[in-house]
Amino acid sequence: AVVSTQSTGVQSYLKENDKTNSVVLFGIEAHVCIQQTALDLLTLGYNVHVVVDACSSRTDTDRAFAFQRMRQAGAFLTTSESMILGLAGGSDHPKFKALQK
């Protein structure tokens, strides 16, 4: 089964938390679950950030083409370190150095 925002209640949650405009995605089956969710969220107008080193697929080909399709649709591809350090807000965060390890 394809997991998307329609089948998981994600849309309801996001409507209840209407200050959300960006979503970070990671997980398994990048070419199915992550991709479909990303495409759904992009259609709904959200900024979608896919953490590529925290996503897997059964084959490298499926994974690569999923990332390509999501990027072409408007998703931002990033890495876990980049995402974590970005969420920290900069090097002046008291735990910035610890986050780098």
mmCIF file of C-alpha atoms in Angstrom:
data_model
loop_
_atom_site.group_PDB
_atom_site.id
_atom_site.type_symbol
_atom_site.label_atom_id
_atom_site.label_comp_id
_atom_site.label_asym_id
_atom_site.label_seq_id
_atom_site.Cartn_x
_atom_site.Cartn_y
_atom_site.Cartn_z
ATOM 1 C CA ALA A 1 0.000 0.000 0.000
ATOM 2 C CA VAL A 2 1.180 3.497 -0.776
ATOM 3 C CA VAL A 3 1.450 5.686 2.277
ATOM 4 C CA SER A 4 0.542 9.265 1.587
ATOM 5 C CA THR A 5 -0.889 12.232 3.407
ATOM 6 C CA GLN A 6 -4.382 11.048 2.472
ATOM 7 C CA SER A 7 -4.110 7.636 4.101
ATOM 8 C CA THR A 8 -2.222 8.558 7.278
ATOM 9 C CA GLY A 9 -4.104 11.522 8.700
ATOM 10 C CA VAL A 10 -1.209 13.854 7.969
ATOM 11 C CA GLN A 11 -3.454 16.351 6.186
ATOM 12 C CA SER A 12 -5.779 16.550 9.210
ATOM 13 C CA TYR A 13 -2.844 17.097 11.542
ATOM 14 C CA LEU A 14 -1.389 19.827 9.338
ATOM 15 C CA LYS A 15 -4.768 21.596 9.094
ATOM 16 C CA GLU A 16 -5.066 21.549 12.899
ATOM 17 C CA ASN A 17 -1.535 22.999 13.145
ATOM 18 C CA ASP A 18 -1.972 25.641 10.500
ATOM 19 C CA LYS A 19 1.245 27.530 11.308
ATOM 20 C CA THR A 20 3.234 24.717 9.687
ATOM 21 C CA ASN A 21 4.587 25.569 6.242
ATOM 22 C CA SER A 22 7.566 23.206 6.020
ATOM 23 C CA VAL A 23 7.810 19.449 6.482
ATOM 24 C CA VAL A 24 10.917 17.273 6.888
ATOM 25 C CA LEU A 25 10.662 13.746 5.471
ATOM 26 C CA PHE A 26 12.840 10.673 5.951
ATOM 27 C CA GLY A 27 12.277 6.932 6.153
ATOM 28 C CA ILE A 28 12.149 3.766 4.130
ATOM 29 C CA GLU A 29 10.993 3.172 0.566
ATOM 30 C CA ALA A 30 11.969 6.580 -0.792
ATOM 31 C CA HIS A 31 10.532 5.658 -4.188
ATOM 32 C CA VAL A 32 7.081 4.887 -2.758
ATOM 33 C CA CYS A 33 6.202 6.198 0.701
ATOM 34 C CA ILE A 34 8.497 9.211 0.899
ATOM 35 C CA GLN A 35 7.969 10.211 -2.733
ATOM 36 C CA GLN A 36 4.162 10.017 -2.614
ATOM 37 C CA THR A 37 4.018 11.929 0.655
ATOM 38 C CA ALA A 38 6.383 14.582 -0.714
ATOM 39 C CA LEU A 39 4.335 14.987 -3.884
ATOM 40 C CA ASP A 40 1.098 15.236 -1.878
ATOM 41 C CA LEU A 41 2.572 17.872 0.435
ATOM 42 C CA LEU A 42 4.015 19.886 -2.458
ATOM 43 C CA THR A 43 0.584 19.881 -4.110
ATOM 44 C CA LEU A 44 -0.888 21.217 -0.864
ATOM 45 C CA GLY A 45 1.645 24.076 -0.909
ATOM 46 C CA TYR A 46 4.096 22.939 1.762
ATOM 47 C CA ASN A 47 7.868 23.313 1.595
ATOM 48 C CA VAL A 48 9.196 19.757 1.636
ATOM 49 C CA HIS A 49 12.703 18.883 2.820
ATOM 50 C CA VAL A 50 13.863 15.314 2.167
ATOM 51 C CA VAL A 51 16.798 14.081 4.256
ATOM 52 C CA VAL A 52 18.517 11.932 1.628
ATOM 53 C CA ASP A 53 20.959 10.108 3.902
ATOM 54 C CA ALA A 54 18.045 9.079 6.127
ATOM 55 C CA CYS A 55 16.016 7.512 3.293
ATOM 56 C CA SER A 56 16.365 4.073 1.795
ATOM 57 C CA SER A 57 14.951 1.969 -1.007
ATOM 58 C CA ARG A 58 15.440 -1.628 -1.989
ATOM 59 C CA THR A 59 17.605 -0.567 -4.915
ATOM 60 C CA ASP A 60 19.933 2.373 -5.514
ATOM 61 C CA THR A 61 18.185 3.024 -8.834
ATOM 62 C CA ASP A 62 14.781 3.412 -7.171
ATOM 63 C CA ARG A 63 16.301 5.714 -4.549
ATOM 64 C CA ALA A 64 18.112 7.879 -7.111
ATOM 65 C CA PHE A 65 15.084 8.322 -9.357
ATOM 66 C CA ALA A 66 12.835 9.088 -6.377
ATOM 67 C CA PHE A 67 15.165 11.904 -5.314
ATOM 68 C CA GLN A 68 15.315 13.186 -8.880
ATOM 69 C CA ARG A 69 11.519 13.240 -9.183
ATOM 70 C CA MET A 70 11.023 14.920 -5.800
ATOM 71 C CA ARG A 71 13.613 17.604 -6.629
ATOM 72 C CA GLN A 72 11.980 18.258 -10.014
ATOM 73 C CA ALA A 73 8.618 18.623 -8.256
ATOM 74 C CA GLY A 74 10.062 21.265 -5.919
ATOM 75 C CA ALA A 75 11.305 19.399 -2.845
ATOM 76 C CA PHE A 76 14.534 20.458 -1.183
ATOM 77 C CA LEU A 77 17.060 17.624 -0.827
ATOM 78 C CA THR A 78 19.374 17.849 2.155
ATOM 79 C CA THR A 79 21.498 15.740 4.492
ATOM 80 C CA SER A 80 20.940 14.898 8.142
ATOM 81 C CA GLU A 81 23.878 17.007 9.314
ATOM 82 C CA SER A 82 22.761 19.980 7.260
ATOM 83 C CA MET A 83 19.191 19.670 8.563
ATOM 84 C CA ILE A 84 20.188 19.283 12.230
ATOM 85 C CA LEU A 85 22.657 22.164 12.148
ATOM 86 C CA GLY A 86 20.169 24.306 10.234
ATOM 87 C CA LEU A 87 17.475 23.654 12.834
ATOM 88 C CA ALA A 88 19.959 24.677 15.529
ATOM 89 C CA GLY A 89 19.934 28.105 13.915
ATOM 90 C CA GLY A 90 23.654 28.716 13.626
ATOM 91 C CA SER A 91 26.986 28.340 15.322
ATOM 92 C CA ASP A 92 25.914 30.531 18.232
ATOM 93 C CA HIS A 93 23.600 27.761 19.503
ATOM 94 C CA PRO A 94 25.036 26.447 22.798
ATOM 95 C CA LYS A 95 24.990 22.833 21.557
ATOM 96 C CA PHE A 96 26.224 23.523 18.015
ATOM 97 C CA LYS A 97 29.610 21.827 18.485
ATOM 98 C CA ALA A 98 27.996 18.802 20.167
ATOM 99 C CA LEU A 99 25.542 18.495 17.271
ATOM 100 C CA GLN A 100 28.421 18.289 14.809
ATOM 101 C CA LYS A 101 29.732 15.103 16.417
#
